[in-house]
Coordinates of C-alpha atoms in Angstrom, one line a residue:
M1 CA 75.1 45.5 56.5
T2 CA 72.1 46.7 54.5
R3 CA 70.3 49.5 56.3
V4 CA 66.7 51.0 55.0
V5 CA 65.1 54.1 55.7
S6 CA 61.4 54.5 55.4
I7 CA 60.0 58.1 55.2
Y8 CA 56.2 58.1 55.9
L9 CA 54.2 61.2 54.8
P10 CA 51.0 61.1 56.5
D11 CA 49.8 64.4 55.5
L12 CA 50.8 64.4 51.8
P13 CA 47.4 65.3 50.3
T14 CA 47.1 68.3 52.7
D15 CA 50.6 69.3 52.7
R16 CA 50.4 69.4 48.9
I17 CA 47.4 71.5 49.1
R18 CA 49.0 74.0 51.4
R19 CA 52.3 74.2 49.3
A20 CA 50.4 75.0 46.3
D21 CA 48.5 77.7 48.0
P22 CA 50.6 79.6 50.5
S23 CA 47.8 81.9 51.4
I24 CA 46.0 79.4 53.3
P25 CA 46.1 80.4 56.9
R26 CA 48.2 78.1 59.2
D27 CA 45.5 77.4 61.4
Q28 CA 42.9 76.6 58.9
A29 CA 41.6 73.1 59.1
I30 CA 41.7 71.3 55.8
A31 CA 40.0 67.9 54.8
V32 CA 40.2 66.2 51.6
I33 CA 37.0 64.3 50.4
A34 CA 36.9 61.4 48.0
R35 CA 33.8 60.3 46.1
S36 CA 32.4 57.0 45.1
G37 CA 29.0 57.6 43.3
P38 CA 26.8 59.5 45.6
K39 CA 29.2 58.5 48.8
R40 CA 31.3 61.2 49.9
W41 CA 34.0 60.7 52.8
V42 CA 37.2 62.1 54.4
S43 CA 40.3 60.5 52.8
A44 CA 42.8 62.8 54.3
A45 CA 42.8 65.5 57.3
D46 CA 45.3 67.8 58.4
A47 CA 46.2 68.2 62.0
N48 CA 43.9 71.0 62.8
A49 CA 41.2 68.9 61.3
R50 CA 41.9 65.8 63.6
K51 CA 41.9 68.0 66.7
A52 CA 38.4 68.9 65.8
G53 CA 37.4 64.9 65.7
L54 CA 37.8 64.4 62.1
H55 CA 39.3 61.2 60.9
V56 CA 39.8 59.2 57.7
G57 CA 36.6 57.5 56.6
M58 CA 34.0 60.0 58.1
P59 CA 31.3 61.0 56.1
A60 CA 31.8 64.4 54.5
A61 CA 28.5 65.8 55.8
K62 CA 29.5 64.7 59.4
A63 CA 32.8 66.4 59.0
Q64 CA 31.1 69.6 58.0
S65 CA 28.9 69.4 60.7
L66 CA 31.6 69.1 63.4
F67 CA 33.6 71.9 62.2
R68 CA 31.9 74.8 60.7
G69 CA 35.0 76.6 59.2
L70 CA 36.4 73.3 57.5
M71 CA 38.0 73.7 54.0
L72 CA 36.8 70.8 51.9
I73 CA 38.7 70.0 48.7
D74 CA 38.1 67.2 46.4
A75 CA 40.7 64.2 46.4
D76 CA 43.1 64.2 43.6
P77 CA 45.1 61.1 43.9
E78 CA 47.1 61.7 40.4
A79 CA 48.1 65.0 41.8
D80 CA 49.5 63.4 45.0
L81 CA 51.3 60.8 43.1
V82 CA 53.0 63.2 41.0
A83 CA 54.0 65.3 44.1
L84 CA 55.3 62.0 45.7
E85 CA 57.4 61.2 42.9
R86 CA 58.9 64.7 42.7
I87 CA 59.7 64.4 46.4
T88 CA 61.2 61.1 45.5
L89 CA 63.5 62.5 42.9
W90 CA 64.6 65.4 45.2
A91 CA 65.5 62.7 47.9
L92 CA 67.5 60.9 45.1
T93 CA 69.6 63.7 44.6
I94 CA 70.2 64.4 48.4
Y95 CA 70.3 61.2 50.4
S96 CA 71.0 57.8 48.6
P97 CA 71.4 56.5 45.1
I98 CA 68.9 53.8 45.6
V99 CA 65.5 55.5 46.5
A100 CA 62.1 54.6 45.4
V101 CA 58.3 55.6 46.0
D102 CA 56.8 53.3 48.8
G103 CA 53.2 53.0 48.2
I104 CA 51.0 56.2 48.0
D105 CA 52.4 57.8 51.1
G106 CA 56.1 57.0 51.6
I107 CA 59.6 56.9 50.3
V108 CA 62.1 54.3 50.8
M109 CA 65.9 54.2 50.5
D110 CA 68.8 52.1 51.0
T111 CA 71.4 54.0 53.1
E112 CA 74.1 51.5 53.6
G113 CA 77.2 53.2 54.4
A114 CA 75.6 56.8 54.2
D115 CA 75.1 57.3 57.8
H116 CA 78.9 58.1 58.8
L117 CA 78.8 61.1 56.5
Q118 CA 75.9 62.5 58.8
G119 CA 77.5 61.4 62.2
G120 CA 75.6 58.4 62.7
E121 CA 71.9 57.3 62.0
L122 CA 70.1 59.4 64.7
P123 CA 71.4 62.4 63.3
M124 CA 71.1 61.4 59.8
V125 CA 67.1 60.6 60.3
T126 CA 66.7 63.8 62.6
K127 CA 68.3 65.7 59.6
I128 CA 65.9 64.1 57.1
A129 CA 62.9 64.9 59.4
N130 CA 64.0 68.6 59.7
Q131 CA 64.7 68.9 56.1
F132 CA 61.2 67.6 55.2
L133 CA 59.6 69.8 57.8
A134 CA 61.4 73.1 56.2
K135 CA 59.6 71.9 53.1
K136 CA 56.5 72.1 54.8
L137 CA 56.0 68.4 54.8
T138 CA 55.1 66.3 57.7
A139 CA 57.3 63.2 58.1
R140 CA 57.9 60.1 60.1
V141 CA 61.4 58.6 59.6
A142 CA 62.5 55.0 60.7
V143 CA 65.8 53.2 59.8
A144 CA 65.8 49.3 60.2
D145 CA 67.6 46.4 58.7
T146 CA 64.7 45.7 56.1
W147 CA 62.3 47.7 54.0
G148 CA 59.2 45.9 55.7
A149 CA 60.6 46.7 59.3
A150 CA 61.4 50.4 58.3
H151 CA 57.9 50.7 56.6
A152 CA 56.1 49.5 59.7
C153 CA 58.0 51.2 62.2
A154 CA 57.6 54.7 60.3
R155 CA 53.6 54.2 60.3
A156 CA 53.5 53.0 63.8
I157 CA 55.6 55.8 65.7
T158 CA 53.9 59.2 66.9
R159 CA 57.1 60.9 67.0
E160 CA 59.2 62.1 63.9
T161 CA 61.9 59.6 64.0
I162 CA 63.0 55.9 65.2
V163 CA 66.1 53.9 64.7
V164 CA 65.9 50.2 65.0
P165 CA 69.3 48.8 66.0
P166 CA 70.9 46.2 63.7
G167 CA 69.8 42.7 64.7
E168 CA 66.7 44.1 66.8
T169 CA 64.1 43.8 63.9
V170 CA 62.1 40.9 65.6
R171 CA 61.9 42.7 68.9
A172 CA 61.0 45.9 67.1
V173 CA 58.1 44.6 64.9
G174 CA 56.7 41.8 67.2
K175 CA 53.8 44.0 68.7
L176 CA 53.0 45.9 65.5
P177 CA 49.6 45.3 63.9
I178 CA 49.3 42.7 61.0
S179 CA 48.0 45.8 58.8
L180 CA 51.6 47.0 58.7
L181 CA 52.8 44.0 56.9
R182 CA 51.9 45.4 53.3
L183 CA 49.4 42.7 52.9
P184 CA 46.1 42.9 50.8
A185 CA 43.2 44.2 52.9
K186 CA 41.1 41.1 52.3
I187 CA 43.9 39.1 53.8
V188 CA 44.3 41.4 56.8
S189 CA 40.7 41.2 57.5
D190 CA 40.7 37.4 57.4
L191 CA 43.6 37.0 59.5
R192 CA 42.1 39.3 62.1
I193 CA 38.8 37.2 62.1
L194 CA 41.1 34.1 62.7
G195 CA 42.2 36.1 65.9
F196 CA 45.9 37.3 64.5
Q197 CA 46.4 40.9 65.7
T198 CA 50.3 41.3 65.7
I199 CA 53.1 40.4 63.4
G200 CA 54.7 38.4 66.2
E201 CA 51.5 36.3 66.6
L202 CA 51.6 35.7 62.8
A203 CA 55.5 34.9 62.7
N204 CA 55.0 32.2 65.5
T205 CA 52.2 30.3 63.9
A206 CA 53.0 27.2 61.5
R207 CA 53.6 28.2 58.1
A208 CA 51.9 25.5 56.1
P209 CA 48.2 26.2 57.3
L210 CA 48.7 30.0 56.5
T211 CA 50.3 29.2 53.0
L212 CA 47.3 26.6 52.2
R213 CA 44.7 29.2 53.0
F214 CA 46.2 32.7 51.9
G215 CA 48.8 31.5 49.4
P216 CA 52.4 32.5 49.6
E217 CA 52.1 36.2 50.2
V218 CA 51.8 36.1 53.7
G219 CA 55.2 33.9 54.5
R220 CA 56.9 36.2 51.7
R221 CA 56.0 39.5 53.7
L222 CA 57.0 37.9 57.0
D223 CA 60.3 36.6 55.6
Q224 CA 61.0 40.1 54.1
I225 CA 60.3 42.1 57.2
L226 CA 62.4 39.5 59.3
C227 CA 65.3 39.7 57.0
R228 CA 65.2 36.1 56.0
I229 CA 64.9 37.0 52.3
A230 CA 66.0 40.1 50.4
E231 CA 63.7 42.9 49.2
P232 CA 65.3 44.7 46.6
I233 CA 64.5 48.4 46.2
E234 CA 63.9 49.4 42.5
P235 CA 65.4 52.9 42.2
I236 CA 63.0 55.6 40.8
R237 CA 64.0 56.4 37.2
T238 CA 62.7 59.2 34.9
P239 CA 63.4 60.1 31.1
E240 CA 65.4 63.0 32.4
L241 CA 68.0 61.0 34.1
V242 CA 71.2 60.2 32.0
E243 CA 71.4 56.3 32.4
V244 CA 74.1 53.8 31.0
S245 CA 74.2 50.0 31.8
K246 CA 76.3 46.8 31.3
V247 CA 74.8 43.3 31.7
F248 CA 77.2 40.6 32.1
A249 CA 76.6 37.1 30.5
E250 CA 79.0 35.8 33.5
P251 CA 79.0 37.6 36.9
I252 CA 82.0 39.7 37.6
G253 CA 83.8 40.3 41.0
A254 CA 87.5 41.0 40.5
A255 CA 88.3 44.7 41.3
E256 CA 90.3 44.9 38.2
T257 CA 87.2 43.9 36.1
I258 CA 85.0 46.2 37.8
D259 CA 87.3 49.2 37.3
K260 CA 87.8 48.4 33.7
Y261 CA 83.9 48.4 33.2
V262 CA 83.5 51.5 35.1
G263 CA 85.9 53.1 32.8
R264 CA 83.8 52.0 29.6
L265 CA 80.5 53.3 31.4
V266 CA 81.8 56.7 32.1
L267 CA 82.9 57.0 28.5
Q268 CA 79.3 56.1 27.4
L269 CA 77.8 58.5 30.0
I270 CA 80.0 61.3 28.8
D271 CA 78.8 60.6 25.1
E272 CA 75.2 61.1 26.1
L273 CA 75.9 64.2 28.1
Q274 CA 77.7 65.6 25.3
K275 CA 74.5 65.2 23.0
R276 CA 72.3 67.0 25.4
G277 CA 74.8 69.8 26.2
L278 CA 75.1 68.7 29.9
G279 CA 77.8 68.1 32.5
V280 CA 77.3 66.0 35.6
R281 CA 77.3 67.2 39.1
R282 CA 76.3 63.9 40.8
A283 CA 76.5 60.4 39.4
D284 CA 75.8 57.0 40.9
L285 CA 77.4 53.6 40.1
I286 CA 75.0 50.8 41.1
A287 CA 76.0 47.3 41.3
E288 CA 73.1 44.7 40.7
K289 CA 74.2 41.3 42.3
V290 CA 73.2 37.7 41.7
D291 CA 71.4 37.3 45.0
G292 CA 69.1 40.2 44.0
T293 CA 70.7 42.9 46.2
R294 CA 72.2 46.1 45.0
Q295 CA 75.2 48.2 46.1
A296 CA 75.9 51.7 45.2
I297 CA 78.5 54.3 45.5
R298 CA 78.2 58.2 44.7
A299 CA 80.5 60.7 43.4
G300 CA 79.9 64.3 43.1
T301 CA 81.8 67.2 41.3
A302 CA 82.0 70.9 42.4
K303 CA 80.9 72.1 38.9
P304 CA 79.6 70.3 35.9
A305 CA 82.1 68.0 34.4
R306 CA 82.6 65.8 31.4
D307 CA 86.3 64.7 32.0
A308 CA 86.5 61.3 31.4
A309 CA 89.8 60.6 33.2
W310 CA 88.7 62.7 36.3
L311 CA 85.2 60.8 36.4
T312 CA 86.7 57.5 36.3
K313 CA 89.3 58.3 38.9
L314 CA 86.6 59.4 41.3
F315 CA 84.7 56.1 41.1
R316 CA 87.7 54.0 40.9
D317 CA 88.9 55.4 44.2
R318 CA 85.7 54.0 45.9
T319 CA 85.1 50.8 43.9
E320 CA 86.9 49.0 46.5
K321 CA 84.0 49.4 48.9
I322 CA 81.7 47.1 46.5
E323 CA 81.5 43.7 48.0
P324 CA 80.6 41.3 45.1
G325 CA 79.3 38.7 47.1
F326 CA 78.4 35.9 44.5
G327 CA 78.9 38.1 41.5
I328 CA 77.7 41.3 39.8
E329 CA 75.4 40.8 37.0
K330 CA 74.7 44.2 36.0
L331 CA 76.5 47.8 36.5
I332 CA 74.5 50.9 36.2
L333 CA 75.9 54.5 36.1
V334 CA 73.3 57.2 36.3
A335 CA 73.8 61.1 36.2
V336 CA 71.1 62.2 39.1
M337 CA 72.4 65.7 39.1
T338 CA 73.3 67.6 35.8
E339 CA 73.9 71.1 34.6
T340 CA 74.2 73.0 31.3
L341 CA 77.9 72.7 30.1
E342 CA 79.2 74.2 27.0
D343 CA 82.3 73.4 25.3
V344 CA 84.9 76.0 26.0
Q345 CA 87.8 76.4 23.7
K346 CA 91.3 75.8 25.1
L347 CA 93.9 78.5 25.1
S348 CA 96.9 78.1 22.9
A349 CA 99.8 76.4 24.2
L350 CA 101.8 79.8 23.4
V351 CA 99.4 81.5 26.0
S352 CA 100.1 80.9 29.7
D353 CA 97.3 80.1 32.0
D354 CA 98.1 81.3 35.5
I355 CA 94.6 80.4 36.8
T356 CA 94.7 77.2 39.4
D357 CA 91.9 75.1 39.2
V358 CA 91.1 73.6 42.7
T359 CA 87.9 72.0 41.8
P360 CA 89.8 68.4 41.7
L361 CA 90.8 69.1 45.2
I362 CA 87.1 70.0 46.3
D363 CA 85.7 66.8 44.6
I364 CA 88.3 64.6 46.7
Y365 CA 87.3 66.1 49.9
G366 CA 83.6 66.1 49.1
N367 CA 83.6 62.6 48.0
R368 CA 85.1 61.6 51.3
G369 CA 82.2 63.1 53.3
Q370 CA 83.7 66.4 54.0
R371 CA 81.6 69.4 53.8
V372 CA 83.2 71.9 51.4
Y373 CA 82.1 75.3 51.0
R374 CA 82.9 79.1 50.7
V375 CA 81.8 81.8 52.8
A376 CA 80.3 84.9 51.0
P377 CA 78.9 88.4 52.1
V378 CA 75.5 89.3 52.6
A379 CA 74.2 92.8 52.8
S380 CA 73.3 93.0 56.3
D381 CA 74.7 95.0 59.3
V382 CA 73.9 92.3 61.8
P383 CA 77.2 90.2 62.0
E384 CA 75.7 86.6 62.1
R385 CA 73.4 87.5 59.0
S386 CA 76.2 89.2 57.0
V387 CA 77.6 85.6 56.0
Q388 CA 76.4 82.9 54.0
R389 CA 77.6 79.4 52.9
I390 CA 77.6 78.8 49.2
R391 CA 78.9 76.1 46.8
P392 CA 82.8 76.0 46.7
A393 CA 82.8 76.5 42.9
A394 CA 79.7 79.0 42.7
D395 CA 80.0 82.1 40.7
P396 CA 81.7 85.1 42.5
I397 CA 79.3 87.2 44.7
I398 CA 79.2 90.9 43.6
V399 CA 78.3 92.2 47.2
A400 CA 81.2 92.7 49.3
W401 CA 81.4 93.6 53.0
V402 CA 81.6 97.2 53.7
S403 CA 82.7 98.4 57.1
H404 CA 84.9 101.0 58.4
W405 CA 85.5 99.0 61.9
R406 CA 87.9 95.8 62.2
R407 CA 86.2 92.3 62.2
P408 CA 87.1 89.5 64.0
A409 CA 89.0 86.6 62.2
R410 CA 86.6 84.2 63.7
L411 CA 82.9 84.9 64.4
L412 CA 81.4 82.5 67.1
L413 CA 78.3 80.6 65.8
H414 CA 76.2 82.1 68.4
P415 CA 77.0 85.1 70.9
E416 CA 78.1 83.6 74.2
L417 CA 76.7 85.2 77.2
I418 CA 79.7 86.9 79.5
E419 CA 79.8 88.6 82.8
A420 CA 81.2 92.3 82.5
I421 CA 81.9 95.0 84.9
A422 CA 81.4 98.4 82.9
L423 CA 80.1 101.8 83.4
L424 CA 76.8 102.6 81.5
P425 CA 75.8 103.8 79.0
D426 CA 79.1 103.7 76.7
R427 CA 82.1 102.7 78.4
P428 CA 83.8 99.4 77.7
P429 CA 84.2 96.7 80.3
V430 CA 86.9 96.8 82.7
S431 CA 86.9 92.9 83.1
I432 CA 84.8 90.1 82.0
V433 CA 84.2 86.3 82.7
W434 CA 84.0 84.1 79.7
R435 CA 83.8 80.4 79.6
G436 CA 84.6 80.3 83.3
K437 CA 87.7 82.5 83.0
R438 CA 88.2 86.0 84.4
R439 CA 90.0 88.6 82.2
K440 CA 91.2 91.8 82.8
V441 CA 90.5 94.3 80.0
K442 CA 94.0 96.3 79.4
R443 CA 92.7 98.3 76.2
A444 CA 89.6 98.8 74.5
D445 CA 88.1 100.4 71.3
G446 CA 84.4 101.4 70.7
P447 CA 81.6 101.6 70.8
E448 CA 80.4 100.6 67.1
R449 CA 76.4 100.8 67.4
I450 CA 74.7 98.4 65.2
F451 CA 70.8 98.7 64.8
G452 CA 68.4 95.8 64.6
E453 CA 66.7 95.0 61.1
W454 CA 63.1 96.0 61.9
W455 CA 62.1 94.8 58.4
Q456 CA 63.3 91.1 59.5
R457 CA 61.7 91.0 62.8
D458 CA 59.3 93.1 64.8
A459 CA 61.1 92.6 67.9
E460 CA 64.2 94.5 66.5
M461 CA 62.3 97.8 65.8
E462 CA 64.4 99.5 68.6
A463 CA 66.9 96.9 69.2
V464 CA 70.6 98.2 69.3
R465 CA 74.2 96.6 70.2
D466 CA 77.2 98.4 71.0
Y467 CA 80.3 96.4 70.0
F468 CA 83.8 96.9 71.5
V469 CA 87.1 95.5 70.7
I470 CA 89.0 94.5 73.9
E471 CA 92.4 93.1 74.8
D472 CA 93.0 91.1 78.0
E473 CA 96.1 90.9 80.0
F474 CA 97.5 87.8 77.8
G475 CA 97.2 89.9 74.5
E476 CA 94.1 88.0 73.4
R477 CA 91.6 90.3 71.6
L478 CA 87.9 89.6 71.7
W479 CA 84.9 91.2 70.1
V480 CA 82.0 91.9 72.7
F481 CA 78.9 93.8 72.7
R482 CA 76.2 94.9 74.9
S483 CA 72.6 94.3 74.3
G484 CA 70.8 97.8 74.4
D485 CA 72.0 101.1 74.5
G486 CA 72.8 101.3 78.3
V487 CA 69.9 103.5 79.2
D488 CA 66.5 102.4 77.4
P489 CA 65.4 99.0 78.4
E490 CA 63.5 98.6 75.3
T491 CA 66.5 98.8 73.2
G492 CA 67.9 95.5 74.8
S493 CA 68.5 93.5 78.0
H494 CA 71.9 95.3 78.6
R495 CA 73.7 92.0 78.9
W496 CA 76.9 91.4 77.6
F497 CA 78.1 88.9 74.9
C498 CA 81.2 87.6 73.2
H499 CA 80.8 87.4 69.5
G500 CA 84.2 86.9 67.9
I501 CA 87.9 86.5 68.4
F502 CA 90.7 88.5 66.5
A503 CA 93.7 86.7 65.1

């Protein structure tokens, strides 16, 4: 069943301004001013400005009188549109093969079959909201059965996310205002004069009088939002994207036929990539059906590739998920992520190559939804900061772990608080309680003192940790530490934590 995600960016103009000038203080109020002849009014205001009483449509002079320190910036709709398109292209490479711009302040995408890769729809939309927040973009994310329902719900909520369960569209949108139907402003104004306030009221009204007075647009928007007719999402495209396609005179549907044309499209795509000196990292196969709907599958590679046989296999392993319905009238293959790839001369058959290429295995696991990565060292004495996740086929990292002390085979994601009995200031614990189990310490080694990184956080100016390797009566070895030096409370809380497990 089709599921659609709408991402609403209510503060896009002010967020764009802040991203362009990071020196603007976080608490600085910003208002964007639009002009029409001598008239000047607020077309956008950030959260700080709204708290001071500003709102869209307010005259610029009144806004200045309400807030003396207000930063006024002229509106630039073209720059906002360029920023929105750039964000949409980024979303295309990250979330879904079918992503499009939604008006002047949003993004819409078809996420059918993608939620299981994120652990469900709620974790998926939560992750999307958090990723936009990390990019300093305010976002409201909604998922529903239709584009119209997701669009309306994303703009109606005040929290960051909402999930409309499948089949619950009518209940979810019934009480929403008719302004969220994506109708022209004149029609919305006339409907309000007639007494219509909510989408439910409009949907329960006889269709013929509405069509006679307003034309077919009202009925079409109602049918789209209530899942009565399909509303295809036209994916965003730019000249930089390498794309090939095949239009069929007669719709196709057999799996063998789909696989045959997928192989041909892969060859065409590789020819285009070869001309540009590129290799594909992520490609989308989009099937346009007779009923106007689209279905897409995505395949990725750990490193740039132009191997026709391998790329064809990656797609053919997943074409069984395509449901042709009444038939497919067009297949499109798009390279949404590419990297420079130079032709490498193969070694002579007389020269043995002992290097095992594991990227095919990485590709298989990655396209099954598994998170494949490598762990690389980071120059940091603090254990949890000394590792980072990198791409599985990334270039080797020059930095190496340097330590004269043993390190555990498994480092816990976060240090876990334990109860410990120990003599201060520098004696190891004689017993601990970890995860509800008491353990007697038979052997111990330490302490290894690790200082805080004051250049990372001011709170670590005097912070220290004393680490010990301990072995309990069952032979299990743990990596524990005491926060602080055991004397000065400024160095830490003197509480004990377990941070790792030795093999």
